[in-house]
Short mmCIF file of C-alpha atoms in Angstrom, two decimals:
data_model
loop_
_atom_site.label_atom_id
_atom_site.label_comp_id
_atom_site.label_asym_id
_atom_site.label_seq_id
_atom_site.Cartn_x
_atom_site.Cartn_y
_atom_site.Cartn_z
CA MET A 1 166.22 129.22 120.60
CA THR A 2 163.48 131.10 118.81
CA GLU A 3 161.16 132.90 121.15
CA PRO A 4 157.54 132.07 120.56
CA THR A 5 155.56 134.75 118.95
CA THR A 6 152.23 136.24 119.88
CA PRO A 7 149.67 135.55 117.20
CA PRO A 8 148.20 138.45 115.46
CA PRO A 9 144.82 139.66 116.80
CA ALA A 10 141.64 138.29 114.93
CA GLN A 11 140.31 140.40 112.12
CA GLY A 12 138.32 143.37 113.67
CA SER A 13 139.91 143.09 117.06
CA PHE A 14 143.04 144.75 118.83
CA PRO A 15 145.37 143.65 121.46
CA GLY A 16 143.97 143.77 124.87
CA MET A 17 140.34 143.82 123.74
CA PRO A 18 137.96 141.65 125.91
CA GLU A 19 137.02 138.32 124.27
CA ARG A 20 133.71 138.40 122.44
CA LEU A 21 130.92 136.84 124.40
CA TYR A 22 129.24 133.72 122.83
CA VAL A 23 125.60 134.50 121.96
CA ALA A 24 123.12 131.56 121.80
CA SER A 25 119.68 130.31 122.81
CA PRO A 26 119.20 127.40 125.03
CA SER A 27 117.92 125.49 121.98
CA ARG A 28 121.06 126.11 120.09
CA LEU A 29 123.26 124.97 123.07
CA LEU A 30 121.05 121.69 123.45
CA ALA A 31 121.03 121.02 119.67
CA TYR A 32 124.81 120.41 119.86
CA VAL A 33 124.53 118.31 122.87
CA ASP A 34 121.80 116.13 121.21
CA CYS A 35 123.64 115.82 117.95
CA PRO A 36 126.51 117.79 116.60
CA ARG A 37 125.55 116.89 113.02
CA ARG A 38 122.07 118.36 113.46
CA TYR A 39 123.61 121.38 114.99
CA ARG A 40 125.83 121.96 111.93
CA LEU A 41 123.01 121.42 109.48
CA GLN A 42 120.58 123.67 111.45
CA TYR A 43 122.83 126.62 112.46
CA LEU A 44 125.97 126.59 110.35
CA ASP A 45 125.57 125.27 106.84
CA ARG A 46 124.87 127.84 104.23
CA PRO A 47 122.75 127.65 102.19
CA LYS A 48 120.75 126.07 105.09
CA PRO A 49 119.44 122.60 104.16
CA THR A 50 115.70 122.42 103.70
CA PRO A 51 114.24 120.78 106.88
CA ALA A 52 111.43 118.24 106.75
CA PRO A 53 107.89 119.70 106.63
CA GLN A 54 106.21 120.68 109.93
CA ARG A 55 104.94 117.74 111.92
CA ALA A 56 101.39 117.20 113.38
CA HIS A 57 102.51 117.47 117.00
CA THR A 58 104.31 120.71 116.20
CA SER A 59 101.17 122.15 114.63
CA LEU A 60 99.24 121.26 117.69
CA GLY A 61 101.69 122.60 120.12
CA ILE A 62 101.71 125.94 118.26
CA ALA A 63 97.97 126.22 118.37
CA VAL A 64 97.85 125.60 121.94
CA HIS A 65 100.60 127.94 122.72
CA ASN A 66 99.11 130.57 120.73
CA THR A 67 95.81 130.15 122.41
CA LEU A 68 97.24 130.40 125.94
CA ARG A 69 99.10 133.52 124.77
CA ASP A 70 96.07 135.17 123.47
CA TRP A 71 93.82 134.18 126.46
CA TRP A 72 95.58 136.69 128.64
CA ASP A 73 94.68 139.47 126.36
CA LEU A 74 91.05 138.95 126.80
CA PRO A 75 88.94 141.07 129.43
CA ALA A 76 87.66 138.82 132.25
CA GLN A 77 84.09 139.04 131.07
CA GLN A 78 85.19 137.30 127.80
CA TRP A 79 86.43 134.19 129.72
CA SER A 80 84.36 131.25 128.56
CA ALA A 81 84.73 127.72 127.37
CA SER A 82 83.24 128.76 123.92
CA ARG A 83 85.75 131.59 123.59
CA ALA A 84 88.70 129.29 124.40
CA MET A 85 87.55 126.84 121.87
CA GLU A 86 87.38 129.70 119.27
CA LEU A 87 90.93 130.69 120.06
CA VAL A 88 92.12 127.13 119.47
CA ARG A 89 90.18 126.78 116.17
CA ALA A 90 91.51 130.13 114.88
CA SER A 91 95.21 129.12 115.47
CA TRP A 92 94.80 125.53 114.28
CA VAL A 93 96.62 124.49 111.01
CA ALA A 94 96.23 120.95 109.53
CA THR A 95 99.88 120.56 108.44
CA GLY A 96 101.39 117.17 109.26
CA PHE A 97 98.22 115.18 110.09
CA ARG A 98 97.53 112.16 108.10
CA ASP A 99 94.25 113.51 106.73
CA GLU A 100 91.43 115.89 107.52
CA ALA A 101 89.67 113.57 109.98
CA MET A 102 92.69 113.11 112.03
CA SER A 103 93.30 116.88 112.21
CA ARG A 104 89.62 117.43 113.23
CA ARG A 105 89.92 114.80 116.04
CA TRP A 106 92.98 116.36 117.46
CA LEU A 107 91.46 119.94 117.19
CA GLU A 108 88.46 118.81 119.26
CA ARG A 109 90.66 117.00 121.58
CA SER A 110 92.96 120.04 122.07
CA GLN A 111 89.93 122.33 122.68
CA ARG A 112 88.76 119.97 125.50
CA HIS A 113 92.32 119.91 126.93
CA VAL A 114 92.65 123.80 126.73
CA VAL A 115 89.19 124.32 128.32
CA ASP A 116 89.97 121.99 131.18
CA TYR A 117 93.37 123.59 131.76
CA LEU A 118 91.96 127.09 131.70
CA ARG A 119 89.33 126.27 134.48
CA GLY A 120 92.16 126.36 136.87
CA LEU A 121 93.19 129.94 136.01
CA SER A 122 91.89 133.01 137.59
CA PRO A 123 91.71 136.48 135.79
CA ALA A 124 92.85 138.09 139.15
CA ASN A 125 96.24 136.39 138.82
CA ARG A 126 97.33 137.60 135.60
CA PRO A 127 100.95 136.94 134.59
CA ILE A 128 103.50 139.76 134.38
CA GLY A 129 104.95 138.34 131.20
CA VAL A 130 103.61 136.19 128.30
CA GLU A 131 105.95 134.88 125.67
CA ARG A 132 108.59 137.40 127.06
CA THR A 133 112.14 137.34 125.61
CA VAL A 134 114.67 137.13 128.44
CA SER A 135 118.45 137.58 128.38
CA LEU A 136 121.35 136.27 130.56
CA ARG A 137 124.84 137.70 130.41
CA THR A 138 127.86 136.09 132.13
CA GLY A 139 131.56 136.57 131.73
CA SER A 140 131.63 134.40 128.57
CA ILE A 141 128.18 134.09 127.15
CA ILE A 142 124.86 135.72 126.34
CA VAL A 143 121.91 133.43 126.43
CA GLN A 144 118.69 134.73 124.98
CA GLY A 145 115.32 132.82 124.94
CA ARG A 146 111.47 133.37 125.30
CA ILE A 147 109.46 132.02 128.19
CA ASP A 148 105.89 131.03 127.82
CA ARG A 149 104.73 132.84 131.04
CA LEU A 150 106.09 134.63 134.11
CA ASP A 151 104.01 134.85 137.27
CA ASP A 152 104.46 137.10 140.34
CA ARG A 153 102.49 135.25 143.02
CA PRO A 154 102.07 135.64 146.81
CA THR A 155 103.77 133.43 149.10
CA SER A 156 102.66 131.74 152.27
CA ASP A 157 104.94 134.11 154.35
CA GLY A 158 103.39 137.23 152.88
CA GLY A 159 106.08 137.98 150.17
CA ARG A 160 106.07 137.50 146.56
CA ALA A 161 107.83 135.03 144.11
CA LEU A 162 108.58 135.17 140.50
CA VAL A 163 107.73 131.76 138.84
CA VAL A 164 108.86 130.71 135.29
CA VAL A 165 106.10 128.56 133.48
CA ASP A 166 106.42 126.49 130.39
CA TYR A 167 103.61 124.82 128.61
CA LYS A 168 103.91 121.19 127.57
CA THR A 169 101.54 119.70 124.91
CA SER A 170 103.05 116.20 124.50
CA ARG A 171 101.12 112.99 125.15
CA ARG A 172 103.64 112.08 127.96
CA THR A 173 103.27 113.94 131.28
CA SER A 174 106.15 115.77 132.63
CA THR A 175 108.30 114.78 135.59
CA GLU A 176 110.05 116.56 138.49
CA GLN A 177 113.27 115.02 137.26
CA GLU A 178 112.76 116.52 133.75
CA LEU A 179 112.08 119.93 135.22
CA ARG A 180 114.92 119.75 137.84
CA THR A 181 117.65 118.83 135.28
CA SER A 182 116.22 121.22 132.50
CA LEU A 183 118.89 123.60 131.34
CA PRO A 184 116.58 126.01 129.53
CA MET A 185 114.22 126.48 132.66
CA ALA A 186 117.22 127.14 134.90
CA LEU A 187 118.79 129.65 132.52
CA TYR A 188 115.35 131.37 132.32
CA ALA A 189 115.05 131.57 136.06
CA VAL A 190 118.53 133.13 136.34
CA ALA A 191 117.78 135.60 133.31
CA VAL A 192 114.41 136.60 134.89
CA GLY A 193 116.18 137.29 138.43
CA ALA A 194 118.74 139.44 136.72
CA MET A 195 116.28 141.43 134.67
CA PHE A 196 113.91 142.01 137.65
CA ARG A 197 116.61 142.32 140.14
CA ARG A 198 114.73 139.80 142.31
CA SER A 199 115.40 136.22 143.19
CA CYS A 200 113.82 133.74 140.82
CA VAL A 201 114.17 130.10 141.79
CA ASP A 202 110.80 128.50 141.03
CA VAL A 203 110.09 126.97 137.72
CA GLU A 204 107.01 124.87 136.63
CA LEU A 205 105.91 122.64 133.81
CA HIS A 206 102.20 122.83 132.94
CA HIS A 207 101.06 119.73 130.97
CA VAL A 208 98.08 121.09 129.25
CA PRO A 209 96.50 117.77 128.09
CA SER A 210 96.18 116.46 131.72
CA SER A 211 96.03 119.83 133.52
CA THR A 212 98.86 118.71 135.73
CA VAL A 213 101.64 121.01 137.12
CA VAL A 214 105.13 119.86 138.05
CA ARG A 215 107.11 122.23 140.28
CA HIS A 216 110.70 122.53 141.18
CA ARG A 217 112.54 125.08 143.49
CA HIS A 218 116.19 125.74 142.64
CA THR A 219 118.85 126.80 144.98
CA THR A 220 121.44 129.36 144.33
CA GLU A 221 123.99 126.54 144.00
CA SER A 222 121.76 124.49 141.49
CA LEU A 223 121.27 127.63 139.33
CA GLN A 224 125.05 128.32 139.33
CA ARG A 225 125.68 124.80 138.28
CA LYS A 226 123.35 125.06 135.22
CA VAL A 227 125.05 128.42 134.22
CA ALA A 228 128.26 126.62 134.42
CA GLU A 229 127.02 123.80 132.29
CA ALA A 230 125.74 126.46 129.59
CA GLU A 231 129.24 128.11 129.60
CA SER A 232 130.96 124.78 129.12
CA ILE A 233 128.68 123.88 126.13
CA ALA A 234 129.22 127.46 124.68
CA ALA A 235 133.00 126.96 124.90
CA ASP A 236 132.86 123.76 122.97
CA LEU A 237 130.63 125.40 120.44
CA LYS A 238 132.82 128.36 120.01
CA ARG A 239 135.72 126.15 119.16
CA ALA A 240 133.44 124.00 116.79
CA ASP A 241 132.14 127.15 115.08
CA ALA A 242 135.64 128.52 114.60
CA ASP A 243 136.79 125.24 113.15
CA TYR A 244 133.83 125.06 110.76
CA ALA A 245 134.60 128.57 109.71
CA GLU A 246 138.04 127.43 108.60
CA ARG A 247 137.42 123.96 107.48
CA GLY A 248 133.54 123.70 106.55
CA VAL A 249 132.01 120.27 106.41
CA GLU A 250 135.49 118.66 106.75
CA SER A 251 135.49 119.82 110.41
CA PRO A 252 135.60 116.79 112.76
CA HIS A 253 133.62 118.50 115.31
CA PHE A 254 130.16 117.43 114.06
CA PRO A 255 129.74 113.74 114.03
CA PRO A 256 126.22 112.34 114.03
CA ARG A 257 124.93 111.18 117.38
CA LEU A 258 122.90 108.19 116.27
CA SER A 259 119.74 107.34 118.38
CA ALA A 260 116.18 106.64 117.91
CA LEU A 261 115.74 110.33 117.38
CA CYS A 262 117.30 110.00 114.03
CA GLY A 263 113.90 108.80 112.84
CA TRP A 264 112.46 112.27 113.71
CA CYS A 265 115.23 114.55 112.66
CA ASP A 266 114.17 117.39 110.40
CA PHE A 267 117.58 117.01 108.49
CA ARG A 268 117.79 113.24 108.19
CA ALA A 269 117.65 113.76 104.37
CA HIS A 270 121.06 115.41 104.65
CA CYS A 271 122.72 112.94 107.06
CA ALA A 272 123.23 109.47 105.47
CA GLU A 273 124.41 108.00 108.80
CA GLY A 274 121.15 108.84 110.45
CA ALA A 275 118.87 107.90 107.64
CA ALA A 276 120.48 104.59 107.76
CA HIS A 277 120.40 104.19 111.63
CA ALA A 278 116.63 104.60 112.14
CA PRO A 279 113.41 104.40 109.78
CA GLU A 280 111.81 107.82 109.19
CA GLN A 281 108.84 108.55 111.32
CA SER A 282 105.57 109.83 109.68
CA PRO A 283 104.70 113.35 110.28
CA TRP A 284 101.80 112.30 112.60
CA ALA A 285 103.61 109.55 114.26
CA ALA A 286 103.92 111.32 117.61
CA LEU A 287 100.04 111.40 117.79
CA GLU A 288 99.67 107.62 117.28
CA PRO A 289 97.67 105.71 118.21
CA ASP A 290 95.11 108.13 117.28
CA THR A 291 92.60 107.03 119.97
CA ALA A 292 93.81 107.63 123.51
CA PRO A 293 96.99 109.09 125.17
CA ALA A 294 99.86 106.81 125.05
CA PRO A 295 102.04 106.01 128.18
CA GLY A 296 105.37 107.51 128.59
CA GLN A 297 108.01 105.88 126.42
CA GLY A 298 111.26 107.60 127.36
CA ARG A 299 112.88 109.87 124.83
CA ALA A 300 111.81 108.07 121.67
CA SER A 301 110.02 110.98 120.22
CA PRO A 302 110.79 114.76 120.24
CA ALA A 303 107.09 115.27 120.92
CA ASP A 304 107.85 113.84 124.46
#
């Protein structure tokens, strides 16, 4: 009987070398979970297919995030409603809106939302990180991402607690379940804890349009489960990436995952199945009706 032979090492490696860690962002991991086809189009295909133009809700979200980033650079004596409105206006772009009038209405609305949200902040409680890049290394993956804000707050027992804060600008308010099950927020908490060599179990979603805050406190066990989830997704991705490198678009690892989100997909022009499954949403659809905030509708829009 012929003895099995050991396959030669991969190019650029030697026998006994440790396996290379898989590097990804939380967005990349979740892109594969949401739709393997979109993942392939967004991260693997070269040349990269041209995505759809930026949508209105994305333009709005970028402007608000930039404002909240720049706000903390201001000296306390410059904190005012008018200054906040100036920051929103300076970051505003009209890309994706139906017309100039719609862009102007949402600019004014966003200015009011930001001013109302900022009233609850104190210059004495400045964050220790704003749009800070964090990284988590395990035995099999490296996860890198950027957090909106990192606070170091006093606790009721006289100690201090690190809190990861993420801003939300969608029309639907955030929920505790959304935060509790969020893979990115859990990974950011673990990464912060490792980087600062302190426990970090508190995460928050700040919904700017309503000035509401959703909080969740993880346990060591719940964070470990999220890390294991990320490692499992990364293992699938590693296999899929390797198969793509060998077989290209013929790889069976990237089927479309058809859902209502196909109507919002930035790469629907390159996916016949998705384009046939759901009608294309207009670039401003997530902000309709253009009058008052809409109630929560589940996961029908990426702006949620």
